[in-house]
Coordinates of C-alpha atoms in Angstrom, one line a residue:
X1 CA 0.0 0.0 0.0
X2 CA 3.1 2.4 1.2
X3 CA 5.0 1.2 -2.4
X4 CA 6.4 4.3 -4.1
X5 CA 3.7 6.7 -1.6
X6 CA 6.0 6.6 2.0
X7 CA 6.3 10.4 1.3
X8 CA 2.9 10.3 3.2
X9 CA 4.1 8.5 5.7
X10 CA 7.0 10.0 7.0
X11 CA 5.9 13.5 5.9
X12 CA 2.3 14.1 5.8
X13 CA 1.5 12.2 9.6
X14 CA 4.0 14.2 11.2
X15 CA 2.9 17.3 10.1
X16 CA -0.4 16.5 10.3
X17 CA -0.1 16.1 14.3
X18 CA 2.5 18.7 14.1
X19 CA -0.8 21.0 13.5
X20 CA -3.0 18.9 15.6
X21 CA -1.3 19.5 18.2
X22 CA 0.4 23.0 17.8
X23 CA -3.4 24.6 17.4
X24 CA -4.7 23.2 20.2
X25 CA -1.5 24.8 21.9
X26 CA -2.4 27.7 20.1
X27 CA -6.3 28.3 20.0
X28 CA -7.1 26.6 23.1
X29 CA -7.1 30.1 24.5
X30 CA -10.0 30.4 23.3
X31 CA -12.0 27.7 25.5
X32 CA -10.2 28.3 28.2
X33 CA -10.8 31.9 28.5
X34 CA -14.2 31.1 29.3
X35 CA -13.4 29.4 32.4
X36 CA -14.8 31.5 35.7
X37 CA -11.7 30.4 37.8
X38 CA -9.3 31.0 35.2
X39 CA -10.3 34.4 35.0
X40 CA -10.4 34.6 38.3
X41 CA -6.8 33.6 39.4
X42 CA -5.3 35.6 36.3
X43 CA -7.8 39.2 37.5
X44 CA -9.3 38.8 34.0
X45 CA -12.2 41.4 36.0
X46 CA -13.3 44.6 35.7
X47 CA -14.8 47.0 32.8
X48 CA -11.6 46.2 30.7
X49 CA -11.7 42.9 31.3
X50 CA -12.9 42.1 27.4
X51 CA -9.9 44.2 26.1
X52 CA -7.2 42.4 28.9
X53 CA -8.6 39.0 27.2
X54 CA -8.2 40.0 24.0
X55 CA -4.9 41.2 24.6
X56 CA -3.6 37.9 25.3
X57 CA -4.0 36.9 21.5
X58 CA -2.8 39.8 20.3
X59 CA 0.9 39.5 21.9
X60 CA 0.4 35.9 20.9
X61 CA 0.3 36.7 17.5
X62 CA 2.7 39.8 17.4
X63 CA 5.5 37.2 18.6
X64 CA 4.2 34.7 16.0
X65 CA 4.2 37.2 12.9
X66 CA 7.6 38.6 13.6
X67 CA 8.8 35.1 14.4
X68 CA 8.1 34.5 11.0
X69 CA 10.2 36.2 9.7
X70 CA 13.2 34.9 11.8
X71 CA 12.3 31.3 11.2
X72 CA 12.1 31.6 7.6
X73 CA 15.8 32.3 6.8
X74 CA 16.6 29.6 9.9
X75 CA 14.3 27.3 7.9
X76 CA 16.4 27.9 4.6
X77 CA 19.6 27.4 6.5
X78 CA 18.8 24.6 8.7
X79 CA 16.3 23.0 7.3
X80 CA 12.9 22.1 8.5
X81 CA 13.0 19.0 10.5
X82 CA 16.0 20.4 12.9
X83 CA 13.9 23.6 12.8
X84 CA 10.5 21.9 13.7
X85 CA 12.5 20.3 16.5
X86 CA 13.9 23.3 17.6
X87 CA 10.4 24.8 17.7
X88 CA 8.5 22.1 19.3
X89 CA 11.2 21.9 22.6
X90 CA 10.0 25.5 23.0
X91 CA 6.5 25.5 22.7
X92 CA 6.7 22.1 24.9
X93 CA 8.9 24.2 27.9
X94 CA 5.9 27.1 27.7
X95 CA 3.0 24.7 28.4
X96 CA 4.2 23.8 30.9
X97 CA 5.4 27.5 31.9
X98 CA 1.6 28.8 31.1
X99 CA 0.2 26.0 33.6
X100 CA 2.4 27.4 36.3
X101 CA 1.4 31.2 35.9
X102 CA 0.0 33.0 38.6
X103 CA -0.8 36.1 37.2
X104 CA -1.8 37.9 34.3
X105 CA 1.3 39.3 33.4
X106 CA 3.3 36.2 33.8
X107 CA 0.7 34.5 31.5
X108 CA 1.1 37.0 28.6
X109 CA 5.1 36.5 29.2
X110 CA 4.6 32.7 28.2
X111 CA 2.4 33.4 25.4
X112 CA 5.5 35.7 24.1
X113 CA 7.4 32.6 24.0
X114 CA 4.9 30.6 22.7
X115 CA 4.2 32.7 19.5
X116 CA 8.3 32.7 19.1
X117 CA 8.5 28.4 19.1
X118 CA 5.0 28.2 16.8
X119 CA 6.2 31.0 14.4
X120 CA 8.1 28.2 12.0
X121 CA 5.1 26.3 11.9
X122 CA 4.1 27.8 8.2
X123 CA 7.7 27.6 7.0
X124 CA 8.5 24.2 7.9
X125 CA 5.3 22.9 6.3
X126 CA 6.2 25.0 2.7
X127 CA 9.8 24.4 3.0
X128 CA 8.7 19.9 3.6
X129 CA 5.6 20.4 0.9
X130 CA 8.3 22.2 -1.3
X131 CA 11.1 18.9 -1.3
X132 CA 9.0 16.4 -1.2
X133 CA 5.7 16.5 -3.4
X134 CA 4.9 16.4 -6.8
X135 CA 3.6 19.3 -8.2
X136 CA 0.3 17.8 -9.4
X137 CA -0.5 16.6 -6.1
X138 CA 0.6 20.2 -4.0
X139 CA -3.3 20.8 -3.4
X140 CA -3.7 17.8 -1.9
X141 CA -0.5 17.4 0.3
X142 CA -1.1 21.0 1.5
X143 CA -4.8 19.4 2.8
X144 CA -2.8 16.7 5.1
X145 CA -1.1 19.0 7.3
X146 CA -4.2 21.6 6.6
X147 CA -6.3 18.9 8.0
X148 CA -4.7 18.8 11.8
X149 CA -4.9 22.4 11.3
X150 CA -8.4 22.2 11.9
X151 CA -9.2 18.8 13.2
X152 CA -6.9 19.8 16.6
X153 CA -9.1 22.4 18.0
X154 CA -12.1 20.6 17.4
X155 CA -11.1 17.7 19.3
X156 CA -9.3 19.9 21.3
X157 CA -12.3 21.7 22.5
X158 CA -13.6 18.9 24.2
X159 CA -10.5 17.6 25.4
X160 CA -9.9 20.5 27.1
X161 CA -13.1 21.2 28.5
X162 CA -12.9 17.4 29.9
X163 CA -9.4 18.6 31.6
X164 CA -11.1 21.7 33.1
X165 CA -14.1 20.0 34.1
X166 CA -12.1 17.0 35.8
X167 CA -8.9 19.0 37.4
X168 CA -8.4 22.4 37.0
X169 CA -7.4 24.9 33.8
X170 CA -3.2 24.6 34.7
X171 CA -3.9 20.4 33.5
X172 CA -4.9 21.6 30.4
X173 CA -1.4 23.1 29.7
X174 CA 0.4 20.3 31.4
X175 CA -1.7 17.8 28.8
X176 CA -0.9 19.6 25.9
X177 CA 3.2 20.0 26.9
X178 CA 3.2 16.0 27.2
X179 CA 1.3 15.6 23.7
X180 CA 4.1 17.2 22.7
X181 CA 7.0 15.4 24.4
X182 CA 5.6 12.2 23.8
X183 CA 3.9 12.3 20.3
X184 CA 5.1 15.2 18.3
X185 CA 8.9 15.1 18.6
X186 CA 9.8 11.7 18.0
X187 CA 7.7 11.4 14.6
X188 CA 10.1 14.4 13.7
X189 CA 12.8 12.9 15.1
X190 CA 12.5 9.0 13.4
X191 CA 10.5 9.6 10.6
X192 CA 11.5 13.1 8.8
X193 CA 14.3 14.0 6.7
X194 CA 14.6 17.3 5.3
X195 CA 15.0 16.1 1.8
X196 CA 14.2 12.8 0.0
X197 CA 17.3 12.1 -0.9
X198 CA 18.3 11.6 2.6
X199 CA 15.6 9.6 3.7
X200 CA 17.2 6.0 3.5
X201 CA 13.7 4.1 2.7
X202 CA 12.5 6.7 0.3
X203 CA 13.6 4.5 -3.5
X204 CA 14.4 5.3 -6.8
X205 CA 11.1 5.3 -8.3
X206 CA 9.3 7.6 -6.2
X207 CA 11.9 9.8 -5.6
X208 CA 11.6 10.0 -9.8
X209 CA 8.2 11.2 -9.3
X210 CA 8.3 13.4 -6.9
X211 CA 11.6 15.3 -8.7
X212 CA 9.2 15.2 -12.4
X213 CA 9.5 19.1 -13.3
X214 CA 6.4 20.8 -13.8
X215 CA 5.7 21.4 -18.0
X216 CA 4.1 24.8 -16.9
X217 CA 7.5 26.0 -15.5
X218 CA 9.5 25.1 -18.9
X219 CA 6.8 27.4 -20.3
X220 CA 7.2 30.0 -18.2
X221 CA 9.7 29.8 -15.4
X222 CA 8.9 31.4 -12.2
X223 CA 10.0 34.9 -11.1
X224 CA 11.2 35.8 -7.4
X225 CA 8.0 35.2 -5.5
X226 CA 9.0 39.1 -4.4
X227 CA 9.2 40.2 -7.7
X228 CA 5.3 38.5 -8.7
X229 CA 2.6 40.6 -7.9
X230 CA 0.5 37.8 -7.3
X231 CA 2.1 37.2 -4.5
X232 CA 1.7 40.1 -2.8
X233 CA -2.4 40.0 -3.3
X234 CA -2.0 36.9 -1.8
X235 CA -0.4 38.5 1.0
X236 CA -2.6 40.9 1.5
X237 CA -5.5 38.4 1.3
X238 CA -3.7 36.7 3.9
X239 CA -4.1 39.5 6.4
X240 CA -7.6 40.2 5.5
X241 CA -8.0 36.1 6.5
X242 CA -6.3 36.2 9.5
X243 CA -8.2 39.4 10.7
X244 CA -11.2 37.3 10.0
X245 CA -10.2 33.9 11.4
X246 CA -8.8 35.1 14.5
X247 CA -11.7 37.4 15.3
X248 CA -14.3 34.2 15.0
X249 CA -11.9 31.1 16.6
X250 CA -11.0 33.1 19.7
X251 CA -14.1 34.7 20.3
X252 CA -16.4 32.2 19.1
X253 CA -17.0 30.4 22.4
X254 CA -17.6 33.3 24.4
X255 CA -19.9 34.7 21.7
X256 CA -22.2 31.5 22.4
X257 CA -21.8 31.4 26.1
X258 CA -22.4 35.6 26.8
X259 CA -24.4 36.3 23.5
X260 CA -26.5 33.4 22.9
X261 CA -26.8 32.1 26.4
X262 CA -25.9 28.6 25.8
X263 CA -24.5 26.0 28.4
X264 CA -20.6 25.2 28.6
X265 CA -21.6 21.6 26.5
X266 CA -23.6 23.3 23.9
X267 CA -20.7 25.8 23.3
X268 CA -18.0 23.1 23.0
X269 CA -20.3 21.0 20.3
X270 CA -20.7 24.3 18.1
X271 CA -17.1 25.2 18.7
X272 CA -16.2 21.6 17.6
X273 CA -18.5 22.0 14.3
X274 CA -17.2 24.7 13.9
X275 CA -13.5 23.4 13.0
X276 CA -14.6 20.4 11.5
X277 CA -16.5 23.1 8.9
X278 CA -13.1 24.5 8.5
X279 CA -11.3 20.8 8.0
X280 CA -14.3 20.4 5.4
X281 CA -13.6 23.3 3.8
X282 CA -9.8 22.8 4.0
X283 CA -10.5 18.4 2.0
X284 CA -12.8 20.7 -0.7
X285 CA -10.5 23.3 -1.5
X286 CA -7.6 20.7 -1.8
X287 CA -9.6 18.7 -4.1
X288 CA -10.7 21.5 -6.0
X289 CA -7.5 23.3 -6.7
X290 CA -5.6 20.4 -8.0
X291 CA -9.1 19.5 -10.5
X292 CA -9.7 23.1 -11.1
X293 CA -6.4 24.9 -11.2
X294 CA -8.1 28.0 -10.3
X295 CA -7.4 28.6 -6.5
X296 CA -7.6 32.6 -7.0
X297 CA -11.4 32.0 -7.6
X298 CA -11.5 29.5 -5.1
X299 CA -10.1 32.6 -3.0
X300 CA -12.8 34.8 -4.3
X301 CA -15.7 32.8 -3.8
X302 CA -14.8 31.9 -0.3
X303 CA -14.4 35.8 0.8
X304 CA -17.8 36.3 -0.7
X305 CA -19.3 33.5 1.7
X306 CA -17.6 34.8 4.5
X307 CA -19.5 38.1 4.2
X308 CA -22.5 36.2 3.7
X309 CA -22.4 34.2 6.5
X310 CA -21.4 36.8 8.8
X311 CA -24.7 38.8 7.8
X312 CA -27.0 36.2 8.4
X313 CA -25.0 35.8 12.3
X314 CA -26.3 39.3 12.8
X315 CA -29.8 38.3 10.9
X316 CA -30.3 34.8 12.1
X317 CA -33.7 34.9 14.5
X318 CA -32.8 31.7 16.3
X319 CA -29.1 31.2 18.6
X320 CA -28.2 28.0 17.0
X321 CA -28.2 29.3 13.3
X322 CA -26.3 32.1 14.4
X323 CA -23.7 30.0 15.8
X324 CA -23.5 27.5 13.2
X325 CA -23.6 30.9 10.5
X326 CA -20.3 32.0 12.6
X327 CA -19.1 28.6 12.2
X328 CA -19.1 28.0 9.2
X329 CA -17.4 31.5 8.6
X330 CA -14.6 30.3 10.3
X331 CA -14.6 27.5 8.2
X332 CA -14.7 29.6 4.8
X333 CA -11.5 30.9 6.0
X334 CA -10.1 27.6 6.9
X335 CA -10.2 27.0 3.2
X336 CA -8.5 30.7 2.3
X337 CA -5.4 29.4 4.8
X338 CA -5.1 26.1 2.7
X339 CA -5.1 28.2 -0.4
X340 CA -2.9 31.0 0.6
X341 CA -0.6 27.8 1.8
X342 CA -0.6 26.3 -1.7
X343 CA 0.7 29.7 -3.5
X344 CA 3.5 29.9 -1.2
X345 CA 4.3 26.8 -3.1
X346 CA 3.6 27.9 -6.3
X347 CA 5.1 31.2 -6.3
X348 CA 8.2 30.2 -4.8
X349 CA 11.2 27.1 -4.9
X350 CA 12.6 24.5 -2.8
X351 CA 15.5 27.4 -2.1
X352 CA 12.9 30.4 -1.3
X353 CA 10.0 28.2 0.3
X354 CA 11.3 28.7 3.7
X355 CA 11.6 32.8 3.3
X356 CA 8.1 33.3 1.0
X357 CA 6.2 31.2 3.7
X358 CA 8.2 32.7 6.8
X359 CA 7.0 36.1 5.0
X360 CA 3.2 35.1 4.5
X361 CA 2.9 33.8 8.0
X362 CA 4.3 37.4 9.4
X363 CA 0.4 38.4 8.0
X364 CA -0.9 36.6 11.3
X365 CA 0.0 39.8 13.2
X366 CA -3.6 41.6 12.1
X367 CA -5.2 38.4 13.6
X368 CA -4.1 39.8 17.0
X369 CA -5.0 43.4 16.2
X370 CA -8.3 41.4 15.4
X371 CA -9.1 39.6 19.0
X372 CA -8.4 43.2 20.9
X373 CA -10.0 45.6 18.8
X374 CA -13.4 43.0 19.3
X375 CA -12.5 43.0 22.8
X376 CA -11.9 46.5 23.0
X377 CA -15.4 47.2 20.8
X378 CA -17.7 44.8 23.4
X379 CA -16.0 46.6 26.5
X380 CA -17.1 50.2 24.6
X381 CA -20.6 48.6 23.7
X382 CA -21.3 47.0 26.9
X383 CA -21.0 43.3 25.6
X384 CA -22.8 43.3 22.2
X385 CA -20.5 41.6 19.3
X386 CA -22.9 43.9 16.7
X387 CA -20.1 46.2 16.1
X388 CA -17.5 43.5 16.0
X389 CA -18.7 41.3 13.0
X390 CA -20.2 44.0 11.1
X391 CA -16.2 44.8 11.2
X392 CA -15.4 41.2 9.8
X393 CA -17.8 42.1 7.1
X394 CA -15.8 44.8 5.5
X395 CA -12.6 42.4 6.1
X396 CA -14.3 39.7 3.8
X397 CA -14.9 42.3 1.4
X398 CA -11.7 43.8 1.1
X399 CA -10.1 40.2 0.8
X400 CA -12.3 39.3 -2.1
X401 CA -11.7 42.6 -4.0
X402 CA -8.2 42.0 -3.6
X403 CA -8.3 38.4 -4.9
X404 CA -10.5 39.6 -7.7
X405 CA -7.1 41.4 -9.6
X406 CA -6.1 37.9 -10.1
X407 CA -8.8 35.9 -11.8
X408 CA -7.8 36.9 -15.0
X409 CA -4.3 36.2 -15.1
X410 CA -5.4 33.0 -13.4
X411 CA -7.7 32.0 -16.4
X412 CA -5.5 32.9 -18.8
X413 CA -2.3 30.4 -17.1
X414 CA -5.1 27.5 -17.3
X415 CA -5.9 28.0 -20.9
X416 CA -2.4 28.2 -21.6
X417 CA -1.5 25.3 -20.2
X418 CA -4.3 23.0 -21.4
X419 CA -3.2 24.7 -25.1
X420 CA 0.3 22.8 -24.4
X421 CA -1.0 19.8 -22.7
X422 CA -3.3 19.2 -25.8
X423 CA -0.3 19.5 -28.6
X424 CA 0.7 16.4 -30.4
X425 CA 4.6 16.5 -31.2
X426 CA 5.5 14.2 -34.4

């Protein structure tokens, strides 16, 4: 069954829990936040208290963005697996350190650290895609990792609110720094290699395959991504999507428990829905891509729905179709990340991967202005979220306007290549 496909095996798994993980690290926040005793012990009170709580993602995602950066010329140098290992000892050490804090402050100090160790995640996953996929299945193998993405926080809302609900919130770090320990680092450890060619149980044929040049490059090679504009709509439509997917994932569940009134078990099934809409999207988009080659429309239509779905949040007469409308906004941008993942591929090489994705994952930083300035609009408008998703409207818009400069290009690269495919050389 592995014959000439144990790329999947030791690349796509350990990414895929790489992200399982590493987002329940990450956007576990969000579950936790609505914990009475964890507010409590950290002096999450007071008229600001919605601003102090949002503030918490934002450093997290200020470290993360510039992180970026740093970890994409590390990734470049290094390579990823010593760089994912690197990462992973960090983010395992300020679990553990989160668990321990005893006041806000020393909180926000470990989610400093955590935003530096997660910062490669992006890179390491474009720099492995890069070296060791084909570029006909780059939609797909993008979905793999894509998949734990999403899959993570929506098992890991009820694994956390099990934790809470058993012991206390400081278990919940402790369980995720021994996911870590246990799971995470030794598939990096034993079962990646930063190129094929190194992997000892990786043979002749498949390495053939996954080294067969792409016939759209010999018709027109690629520029620097720096130098391609596309890229930089991407980008932009990047920090329009992370505006936007911040906003819903870390406010979500307190949107259902303070807005809508629903019970701690109701708010961790819609919050689990809610991912798994995103992994859906995530599988679609992957499928899509590769059969379509149009991912700048996938882009487009996805930004529309977004909108659409936020509206009807704000319209929706009944609490559950709100929350499932929110959800599956969330999940809309779950498939934006996956595509915004698979033209960092595209628009750069092996040699660049590490530097384009280290660039596009520095757009995360708007996703903490996001969390506050919600926070910061519910403290001004005494609780109501109104304000705050009319907000993510005008994100979703200005992400599909910017994607819209690229549909024709787009169409005009398929037809091109089909032209080619189609000729008969005699």
């Amino acid at each position: 069954m592995l014959k000439g496909n144990k790329r999947w095996l030791y690349i796509a798994v350990p990414i895929f829990f790489f992200w399982f993980f590493g987002q329940i690290d990450k956007l576990g926040i969000s579950v936790i936040q609505t914990d009475p005793t964890f507010l409590a012990d950290l002096g999450l009170t007071g008229a600001d208290k919605n601003a102090k709580i949002g503030f918490i993602t934002f450093i997290f995602t200020v470290a993360y963005a510039f992180s970026n950066l740093f970890w994409g010329f590390i990734i470049d140098r290094l390579g990823a697996r010593k760089t994912a290992i690197m990462g992973l000892c960090v983010w395992t050490l300020t679990m553990i350190f989160g668990g321990l804090a005893t006041s806000y402050e020393m909180f926000l100090v470990s989610r400093v650290i955590l935003g530096f160790g997660e910062g490669m995640m992006i890179p390491v996953c474009g720099k492995f895609i890069s070296n060791w996929f084909n570029h006909s299945e780059l939609g797909r193998a993008q979905s793999s990792w894509l998949a734990g993405n999403y899959f993570g926080p929506a098992c890991g809302a009820v694994i956390l609110s099990l934790v809470i609900a058993t012991f206390h919130w400081e278990a919940a770090f402790f369980f995720l720094a021994g996911f870590n320990l246990f799971i995470v680092i030794p598939m990096f450890v034993f079962l990646t290699r930063d190129t094929p060619e190194e992997h000892p149980r990786i043979d002749q044929k498949e390495l053939a395959y996954i080294r067969t040049p792409d016939p759209n490059e010999k018709i027109k090679p690629k520029l620097n991504f720096t130098h391609d504009y596309r890229y930089w709509i991407v980008w932009f439509g990047m920090l329009m999507s992370s505006f936007l997917f911040f906003g819903i994932s870390i406010w979500l569940p307190t949107y259902l428990v303070e807005a809508k009134d629903f019970s701690r078990e109701a708010m961790t099934g819609i919050t689990s829905l809610s991912w798994l809409f995103a992994l859906g999207f995530v599988l679609a988009c992957g499928f899509l891509a590769d059969k379509t080659r149009r991912p700048s429309l996938l882009a487009t239509i996805l930004f529309s729905l977004t909108a659409i779905f936020l509206a009807s949040a704000i319209l929706a007469p009944h609490p559950v179709i709100a929350g499932i409308c929110m959800g599956l906004a969330m999940g809309t941008q779950g498939g934006v990340f996956h595509l915004s993942n698979l033209f960092i591929v595209k628009y750069s090489t092996p040699a660049t991967a590490g530097r384009a994705a280290g660039l596009m994952g520095f757009t995360n930083i708007l996703g903490g202005f996001s969390s506050y300035i919600m926070g910061w609009l519910r403290d001004l408008s005494g609780g109501d979220f109104g304000p705050s998703i009319v907000m993510l409207i005008v994100a979703a818009g200005l992400g599909f306007a910017a994607y819209l400069f690229t549909l024709k290009k787009e169409a005009t690269d398929v037809r091109s290549l089909k032209v080619n495919s189609n000729r008969v050389i005699i």
